[in-house]
Amino acid sequence: MNQKHRETIDLCCQDIVPKINIVKLWPKLFENKIFNRDDVNISHWKKNLTEEATVRDIYLTIKTRGPFAFERFLISLRESGHEDSADILEGKRIAFSNNDTQTNINHDNALKDDEIEETNFIPATEGIQDDFYRNIQLSEVPLQIQVRKATKFLDGPVYENVQTYPMRSKPRGLVLIITNIDYKYPDKEPRSSAMYDELNIKQLFEQMGFRVYSYCNLTRQKLLEKIKEFSECKELRKVDSCFIIISSHGNISTQYEVTEIEGVDCNVENEMQNRKTVLCVDILDYFTSETCPHLAGKPKIFIFQLCRGEKKQKSVKKPRHTTDTSNFHSSDEMINFKTNGKETMRNYADMLVAHATLPGYVAFRDKITGSWFIQILCEVFMKYAHKSHLQDLLNMVDERLKIQRTTTEECQTLTVTSIGFNKHCYLNPGLFEQT
């Protein structure tokens, strides 16, 4: 842990320790790997766990638990209902003694939207001037989510011939997050920093007004079960949209030559044993108009943070020559029709699919702060979703990915596929009609 974080823990000790409910926090300290079950202090602490002196000792001992302990402690606090304490440690809340009133200085509801300085949220039309994405590899602290809320609904037609999806429901939509971190076999590296991706996405969508369902470390069979269960949720009738976000190891299926999602039970040695393969394209089948009528005509967005092969994309010098040849291949084979009396509707429609990288290529993930794609996506959405539609938000994400580089000049390209997604989609974060 760096010196700054140690000093922060010491300075905030008097304000935070009395507020900690150690019964709620205790299991999170192990889940987030701050302490191990065989730690020499555990048996001593358990004897008087709820006493303030014990809580103070546990709190101060976190300073000695490695370079990531501070960030993991913040996550543990938030997951156990200690949001105020986490905000104090992050400098988002001024700490006072127990007899004084605490004052928010940078919390989601601290300022009205029209009171927030515009310089904190630079319009996308002015080019990329915010620089979070430039510092991904230098930062030791994951992105902190603070969504700028919309002040008016943007659901009217922007252009004469382009309509807009209605996005006014409360909650705005349902979000399914599946994050695979710990794999069962040694040939698959743990994706430890992906826990920050999961936390950031969850906070992002909750602050925007979505209801989030999050699951971690699923086998391939469990992954399919959760997706099917989600697609059959009756609450989908009452919302205007849904997001399905999957963060996992992935590869190109040798049998089907499309992207495969690797569950935590994936193992190189047993890949040839006719095991169930989970393909990204199969996920879409659960959300067609036929299989998921609750979402017919509503926007369905699929976000996949996973490798799609083992190749690494290299940046190159701009060539002087160019070509007019298009690499676009029609996806007409994915469009079906459903007959319902005299009416028909497209079975595959209103779907937008975003892959973190190109087919056949890896997707980069920082081992401390999380994946490039998810970090940048969260940064863009929280700053610009109040005034930009979904396709433009993803364009901004790719623009930042284009500039992001490793020291060896490796790079990453976002891939977005529209399947009948022919309207603008404004998320209108945090804005709901008065009831």
Coordinates of C-alpha atoms in Angstrom, one line a residue:
M1 CA 0.0 0.0 0.0
N2 CA 1.4 3.4 -0.9
Q3 CA 2.1 6.0 1.7
K4 CA -0.8 8.2 0.8
H5 CA -3.3 5.5 1.4
R6 CA -1.7 4.6 4.7
E7 CA -1.9 8.2 5.8
T8 CA -5.5 8.4 4.8
I9 CA -6.4 5.3 6.9
D10 CA -4.7 6.9 9.9
L11 CA -6.3 10.3 9.5
C12 CA -9.8 8.8 9.1
C13 CA -9.5 6.2 11.9
Q14 CA -11.3 8.3 14.6
D15 CA -14.3 9.0 12.2
I16 CA -14.7 5.6 10.6
V17 CA -14.1 3.0 13.3
P18 CA -17.1 3.9 15.5
K19 CA -19.4 3.7 12.4
I20 CA -18.3 0.2 11.3
N21 CA -20.7 -2.7 11.8
I22 CA -18.0 -5.4 11.9
V23 CA -20.6 -8.2 11.7
K24 CA -21.5 -7.0 8.2
L25 CA -18.0 -6.0 7.1
W26 CA -16.2 -9.1 8.5
P27 CA -17.1 -11.6 5.7
K28 CA -16.4 -9.1 3.0
L29 CA -12.8 -8.7 4.2
F30 CA -12.3 -12.4 3.4
E31 CA -14.3 -12.4 0.2
N32 CA -12.2 -9.6 -1.2
K33 CA -9.0 -11.2 -0.1
I34 CA -7.8 -8.6 2.4
F35 CA -7.4 -11.3 5.1
N36 CA -6.9 -15.0 4.8
R37 CA -8.7 -17.5 7.0
D38 CA -5.3 -18.7 8.5
D39 CA -4.2 -15.2 9.4
V40 CA -2.5 -15.2 12.8
N41 CA -4.7 -12.4 14.1
I42 CA -8.1 -14.1 13.3
S43 CA -8.4 -16.2 16.4
H44 CA -7.5 -13.3 18.6
W45 CA -9.9 -10.9 17.0
K46 CA -12.8 -13.3 17.1
K47 CA -12.7 -13.4 20.9
N48 CA -13.9 -9.8 21.1
L49 CA -14.9 -9.1 17.5
T50 CA -17.5 -6.4 18.2
E51 CA -15.5 -4.3 20.7
E52 CA -14.3 -1.0 19.3
A53 CA -10.7 -1.7 20.2
T54 CA -10.8 -4.9 18.0
V55 CA -12.4 -3.0 15.1
R56 CA -9.7 -0.4 15.3
D57 CA -7.0 -3.0 15.3
I58 CA -8.6 -4.7 12.2
Y59 CA -9.0 -1.4 10.5
L60 CA -5.3 -0.3 11.1
T61 CA -4.0 -3.8 10.2
I62 CA -5.3 -3.3 6.6
K63 CA -2.4 -1.0 6.0
T64 CA -0.1 -4.0 6.1
R65 CA -2.1 -6.2 3.7
G66 CA -0.4 -5.5 0.4
P67 CA -0.6 -3.0 -2.5
F68 CA -4.3 -3.6 -3.3
A69 CA -5.6 -3.6 0.2
F70 CA -6.9 0.0 0.1
E71 CA -9.0 -0.5 -3.0
R72 CA -10.3 -3.9 -1.7
F73 CA -11.2 -2.3 1.6
L74 CA -13.3 0.4 -0.3
I75 CA -15.1 -2.4 -2.1
S76 CA -15.7 -4.3 1.2
L77 CA -17.1 -1.2 2.8
R78 CA -19.5 -0.5 -0.1
E79 CA -20.6 -4.1 -0.3
S80 CA -21.4 -4.2 3.4
G81 CA -23.4 -1.0 3.5
H82 CA -20.7 1.4 4.7
E83 CA -21.0 3.8 1.7
D84 CA -20.4 6.9 3.9
S85 CA -17.1 5.5 5.3
A86 CA -15.9 4.6 1.8
D87 CA -16.7 8.1 0.6
I88 CA -14.7 9.6 3.5
L89 CA -11.6 7.5 2.6
E90 CA -12.0 8.6 -1.0
G91 CA -12.3 12.2 -0.2
K92 CA -15.9 12.4 -1.4
R93 CA -17.2 13.3 2.0
I94 CA -15.9 15.6 4.7
A95 CA -15.3 13.7 7.9
F96 CA -16.4 15.3 11.2
S97 CA -16.5 14.0 14.7
N98 CA -19.5 11.9 15.8
N99 CA -21.2 15.0 17.4
D100 CA -21.1 17.0 14.2
T101 CA -23.1 16.8 11.0
Q102 CA -21.4 15.3 8.0
T103 CA -21.6 17.2 4.7
N104 CA -21.5 15.8 1.2
I105 CA -19.1 17.5 -1.1
N106 CA -18.9 15.3 -4.2
H107 CA -21.7 12.7 -3.8
D108 CA -24.2 11.8 -6.5
N109 CA -26.9 13.9 -4.8
A110 CA -24.7 16.6 -3.4
L111 CA -25.3 19.1 -6.2
K112 CA -28.2 19.6 -8.6
D113 CA -27.1 18.8 -12.2
D114 CA -27.3 22.4 -13.3
E115 CA -25.0 23.4 -10.4
I116 CA -22.2 21.0 -11.4
E117 CA -19.4 22.8 -13.1
E118 CA -19.5 22.1 -16.9
T119 CA -15.8 21.8 -17.0
N120 CA -16.1 18.4 -15.3
F121 CA -18.2 17.1 -18.2
I122 CA -16.7 18.3 -21.4
P123 CA -19.1 18.0 -24.4
A124 CA -18.1 15.2 -26.8
T125 CA -18.5 17.6 -29.7
E126 CA -15.4 19.5 -28.5
G127 CA -13.2 16.4 -28.9
I128 CA -11.6 14.3 -26.2
Q129 CA -10.3 16.6 -23.5
D130 CA -10.8 14.5 -20.4
D131 CA -7.8 12.2 -19.8
F132 CA -8.9 9.3 -17.6
Y133 CA -8.3 6.9 -20.4
R134 CA -4.8 8.2 -21.0
N135 CA -3.8 7.2 -17.4
I136 CA -5.3 3.7 -17.2
Q137 CA -1.8 2.1 -17.1
L138 CA -0.5 4.6 -14.6
S139 CA -3.4 4.5 -12.1
E140 CA -3.3 2.3 -9.1
V141 CA -6.9 3.2 -8.2
P142 CA -9.9 1.9 -10.1
L143 CA -12.4 4.4 -11.7
Q144 CA -14.8 5.9 -9.2
I145 CA -18.4 6.1 -10.6
Q146 CA -20.3 9.3 -10.4
V147 CA -23.1 9.5 -13.0
R148 CA -24.2 12.9 -14.3
K149 CA -28.0 12.8 -14.2
A150 CA -30.2 13.9 -17.1
T151 CA -32.3 17.0 -16.6
K152 CA -34.8 16.4 -19.5
F153 CA -36.0 13.4 -21.4
L154 CA -34.4 13.0 -24.8
D155 CA -36.9 10.7 -26.4
G156 CA -38.1 12.7 -29.4
P157 CA -36.9 12.2 -32.9
V158 CA -33.5 13.8 -33.5
Y159 CA -33.6 13.5 -37.2
E160 CA -36.7 13.4 -39.4
N161 CA -36.3 9.8 -40.5
V162 CA -34.7 8.4 -37.3
Q163 CA -36.9 7.6 -34.4
T164 CA -36.0 7.2 -30.7
Y165 CA -36.7 4.3 -28.4
P166 CA -39.0 5.2 -25.4
M167 CA -36.8 5.2 -22.3
R168 CA -38.9 6.5 -19.4
S169 CA -39.7 3.5 -17.3
K170 CA -38.7 3.1 -13.6
P171 CA -36.5 1.2 -13.4
R172 CA -35.2 2.2 -16.8
G173 CA -34.3 -1.4 -17.5
L174 CA -32.9 -4.6 -16.2
V175 CA -29.2 -5.4 -16.3
L176 CA -27.6 -8.9 -16.1
I177 CA -23.9 -8.9 -15.2
I178 CA -21.9 -12.1 -15.3
T179 CA -18.3 -11.9 -14.2
N180 CA -16.0 -14.9 -14.2
I181 CA -12.9 -14.3 -12.0
D182 CA -11.7 -17.5 -10.4
Y183 CA -11.2 -20.5 -12.7
K184 CA -11.1 -24.1 -11.4
Y185 CA -8.1 -25.2 -13.4
P186 CA -4.5 -23.8 -13.3
D187 CA -4.3 -23.4 -17.1
K188 CA -6.7 -20.5 -16.8
E189 CA -5.3 -17.4 -15.1
P190 CA -7.5 -15.8 -12.5
R191 CA -9.1 -12.4 -13.6
S192 CA -8.7 -10.8 -10.2
S193 CA -9.0 -7.2 -11.4
A194 CA -12.3 -8.0 -13.1
M195 CA -13.9 -7.5 -9.7
Y196 CA -13.5 -3.8 -10.3
D197 CA -15.2 -4.1 -13.7
E198 CA -18.2 -5.8 -12.0
L199 CA -18.3 -3.2 -9.2
N200 CA -18.1 -0.3 -11.6
I201 CA -20.7 -1.6 -14.0
K202 CA -23.1 -2.3 -11.1
Q203 CA -22.7 1.2 -9.7
L204 CA -22.9 2.8 -13.1
F205 CA -26.2 1.2 -14.0
E206 CA -27.7 1.6 -10.5
Q207 CA -26.9 5.3 -10.5
M208 CA -28.5 5.6 -13.9
G209 CA -31.7 4.0 -12.6
F210 CA -31.5 0.4 -13.8
R211 CA -32.1 -2.7 -11.7
V212 CA -29.0 -4.9 -11.6
Y213 CA -28.7 -8.7 -11.2
S214 CA -25.0 -9.7 -10.8
Y215 CA -23.4 -13.2 -10.7
C216 CA -19.8 -14.3 -10.4
N217 CA -17.8 -17.4 -11.2
L218 CA -20.4 -19.4 -13.2
T219 CA -19.8 -22.7 -15.0
R220 CA -21.0 -22.8 -18.6
Q221 CA -24.1 -24.6 -17.6
K222 CA -24.9 -22.1 -14.8
L223 CA -24.2 -19.2 -17.1
L224 CA -26.8 -20.5 -19.6
E225 CA -29.3 -21.1 -16.7
K226 CA -28.9 -17.5 -15.4
I227 CA -29.4 -16.0 -18.9
K228 CA -32.5 -18.1 -19.5
E229 CA -33.9 -17.2 -16.1
F230 CA -33.2 -13.5 -16.8
S231 CA -34.9 -13.6 -20.2
E232 CA -38.0 -15.1 -18.7
C233 CA -38.3 -12.5 -15.9
K234 CA -41.8 -11.1 -15.9
E235 CA -40.5 -7.7 -14.8
L236 CA -39.1 -7.2 -18.3
R237 CA -42.7 -6.4 -19.3
K238 CA -42.5 -3.2 -17.1
V239 CA -39.2 -1.8 -18.3
D240 CA -38.0 -0.1 -21.5
S241 CA -34.7 -1.9 -22.1
C242 CA -32.2 -4.5 -21.0
F243 CA -28.4 -4.9 -20.9
I244 CA -26.6 -8.2 -20.8
I245 CA -22.9 -7.8 -19.8
I246 CA -20.5 -10.7 -19.7
S247 CA -16.9 -10.5 -18.5
S248 CA -14.9 -13.7 -18.8
H249 CA -12.1 -15.5 -20.5
G250 CA -13.1 -16.2 -24.1
N251 CA -11.8 -17.6 -27.3
I252 CA -12.8 -18.6 -30.9
S253 CA -14.7 -21.8 -31.0
T254 CA -12.7 -24.3 -33.2
Q255 CA -16.0 -26.0 -34.1
Y256 CA -18.1 -23.0 -35.0
E257 CA -15.4 -20.3 -35.6
V258 CA -17.3 -17.7 -33.6
T259 CA -16.6 -16.3 -30.1
E260 CA -17.0 -18.7 -27.2
I261 CA -17.5 -17.7 -23.5
E262 CA -15.4 -19.8 -21.2
G263 CA -17.1 -20.7 -17.9
V264 CA -15.0 -21.2 -14.7
D265 CA -15.1 -25.0 -15.5
C266 CA -13.2 -24.5 -18.8
N267 CA -10.1 -26.6 -19.1
V268 CA -7.8 -27.1 -22.1
E269 CA -7.5 -30.9 -21.4
N270 CA -11.3 -31.5 -21.5
E271 CA -12.2 -29.2 -24.3
M272 CA -12.4 -32.1 -26.7
Q273 CA -14.9 -34.1 -24.6
N274 CA -18.1 -32.9 -26.2
R275 CA -18.7 -30.3 -23.4
K276 CA -21.4 -27.7 -23.8
T277 CA -20.1 -24.7 -25.7
V278 CA -21.4 -21.3 -24.9
L279 CA -21.3 -19.0 -27.9
C280 CA -22.0 -15.3 -27.8
V281 CA -24.4 -15.6 -30.7
D282 CA -26.4 -18.2 -28.7
I283 CA -27.0 -15.6 -26.0
L284 CA -29.0 -13.6 -28.5
D285 CA -31.4 -16.5 -29.1
Y286 CA -32.8 -16.0 -25.6
F287 CA -33.9 -12.5 -26.4
T288 CA -35.7 -12.8 -29.8
S289 CA -39.3 -11.6 -30.1
E290 CA -40.4 -15.2 -30.0
T291 CA -38.5 -16.4 -27.0
C292 CA -38.7 -13.1 -25.0
P293 CA -41.9 -11.3 -26.1
H294 CA -41.7 -9.0 -23.0
L295 CA -38.8 -7.2 -24.8
A296 CA -40.2 -7.2 -28.3
G297 CA -39.6 -3.8 -29.9
K298 CA -37.4 -2.7 -27.0
P299 CA -33.6 -2.1 -27.1
K300 CA -31.5 -5.1 -26.0
I301 CA -27.8 -4.4 -25.6
F302 CA -25.2 -7.1 -25.3
I303 CA -21.7 -6.2 -24.0
F304 CA -18.9 -8.8 -24.1
Q305 CA -15.6 -8.2 -22.3
L306 CA -13.6 -11.3 -23.3
C307 CA -10.8 -12.4 -25.6
R308 CA -11.9 -13.7 -29.0
G309 CA -8.6 -15.4 -29.8
E310 CA -5.0 -15.1 -29.0
K311 CA -3.7 -12.6 -31.6
K312 CA -2.5 -9.2 -30.5
Q313 CA -3.3 -6.2 -32.6
K314 CA -0.4 -3.9 -33.4
S315 CA -0.7 -0.2 -34.2
V316 CA 0.8 0.7 -37.6
K317 CA 1.8 3.9 -39.4
K318 CA -0.9 5.5 -41.4
P319 CA -0.6 4.3 -45.1
R320 CA -0.8 6.6 -48.0
H321 CA -2.9 4.2 -50.1
T322 CA -6.4 3.1 -49.3
T323 CA -9.1 0.9 -50.8
D324 CA -12.8 1.0 -51.4
T325 CA -13.3 -2.6 -50.7
S326 CA -15.8 -3.3 -47.9
N327 CA -15.3 -6.1 -45.3
F328 CA -18.9 -5.9 -44.2
H329 CA -20.8 -9.1 -44.5
S330 CA -24.6 -9.1 -44.4
S331 CA -26.2 -10.7 -41.4
D332 CA -29.5 -11.3 -43.3
E333 CA -29.2 -14.9 -42.3
M334 CA -29.9 -13.8 -38.7
I335 CA -33.2 -12.1 -39.6
N336 CA -36.3 -14.3 -39.2
F337 CA -40.0 -13.5 -39.4
K338 CA -42.7 -14.4 -37.0
T339 CA -46.3 -14.7 -38.2
N340 CA -49.0 -13.6 -35.7
G341 CA -52.3 -13.6 -37.4
K342 CA -52.0 -11.1 -40.3
E343 CA -49.1 -9.3 -38.7
T344 CA -45.4 -10.1 -38.9
M345 CA -42.5 -8.9 -37.0
R346 CA -38.8 -9.5 -37.1
N347 CA -37.6 -12.1 -34.6
Y348 CA -34.0 -10.7 -34.4
A349 CA -34.4 -6.9 -34.0
D350 CA -33.5 -4.0 -31.7
M351 CA -30.3 -5.7 -30.6
L352 CA -26.9 -3.9 -30.3
V353 CA -23.9 -6.2 -29.7
A354 CA -20.5 -4.7 -28.5
H355 CA -17.4 -6.8 -28.3
A356 CA -14.3 -5.5 -26.5
T357 CA -12.1 -6.5 -29.4
L358 CA -11.9 -7.9 -33.0
P359 CA -12.6 -11.6 -33.8
G360 CA -9.4 -13.6 -33.2
Y361 CA -7.8 -11.0 -31.0
V362 CA -7.2 -10.6 -27.2
A363 CA -8.9 -8.0 -25.0
F364 CA -6.5 -6.2 -22.7
R365 CA -7.1 -6.1 -18.9
D366 CA -5.0 -4.1 -16.4
K367 CA -4.1 -6.4 -13.5
I368 CA -4.7 -3.7 -11.0
T369 CA -7.7 -1.6 -12.2
G370 CA -9.6 -3.8 -14.6
S371 CA -10.2 -4.1 -18.3
W372 CA -9.5 -1.2 -20.7
F373 CA -12.9 -1.5 -22.4
I374 CA -15.1 -1.7 -19.3
Q375 CA -13.2 1.2 -17.6
I376 CA -13.5 3.4 -20.6
L377 CA -17.2 2.4 -21.2
C378 CA -18.0 3.3 -17.6
E379 CA -16.2 6.7 -17.8
V380 CA -17.9 7.6 -21.0
F381 CA -21.4 6.6 -19.9
M382 CA -21.2 8.3 -16.5
K383 CA -20.1 11.6 -18.2
Y384 CA -22.1 11.7 -21.4
A385 CA -25.1 9.4 -21.2
H386 CA -27.2 12.4 -20.0
K387 CA -27.0 13.9 -23.5
S388 CA -25.7 11.4 -26.0
H389 CA -27.4 8.4 -27.5
L390 CA -26.1 4.9 -27.2
Q391 CA -24.3 4.5 -30.5
D392 CA -22.5 7.8 -30.0
L393 CA -21.4 6.7 -26.5
L394 CA -19.9 3.5 -28.0
N395 CA -18.2 5.6 -30.7
M396 CA -16.6 7.7 -27.9
V397 CA -15.5 4.5 -26.2
D398 CA -13.7 3.3 -29.4
E399 CA -12.1 6.7 -29.9
R400 CA -10.5 6.4 -26.5
L401 CA -9.5 2.7 -27.1
K402 CA -7.8 3.9 -30.3
I403 CA -5.6 6.3 -28.4
Q404 CA -4.9 3.9 -25.5
R405 CA -1.5 2.1 -26.0
T406 CA 0.8 -0.3 -24.3
T407 CA 4.5 0.3 -24.3
T408 CA 4.9 -2.2 -27.1
E409 CA 2.3 -0.3 -29.2
E410 CA -0.4 -3.0 -28.9
C411 CA -3.9 -1.7 -29.3
Q412 CA -7.6 -2.8 -29.2
T413 CA -10.6 -2.1 -31.5
L414 CA -14.2 -2.1 -30.3
T415 CA -16.6 -4.1 -32.5
V416 CA -20.2 -3.1 -32.5
T417 CA -22.9 -4.9 -34.5
S418 CA -26.4 -3.6 -35.0
I419 CA -29.1 -6.2 -35.5
G420 CA -32.2 -4.2 -36.4
F421 CA -31.2 -1.5 -33.9
N422 CA -32.5 1.3 -36.0
K423 CA -33.5 4.0 -33.5
H424 CA -31.6 6.3 -31.2
C425 CA -31.4 5.1 -27.6
Y426 CA -31.0 7.8 -24.9
L427 CA -30.6 6.3 -21.4
N428 CA -31.9 9.5 -19.6
P429 CA -29.8 8.5 -16.5
G430 CA -31.5 9.2 -13.2
L431 CA -34.5 11.0 -14.6
F432 CA -38.0 9.7 -13.9
E433 CA -41.4 11.1 -14.4
Q434 CA -43.3 12.4 -11.3
T435 CA -45.9 10.0 -10.0

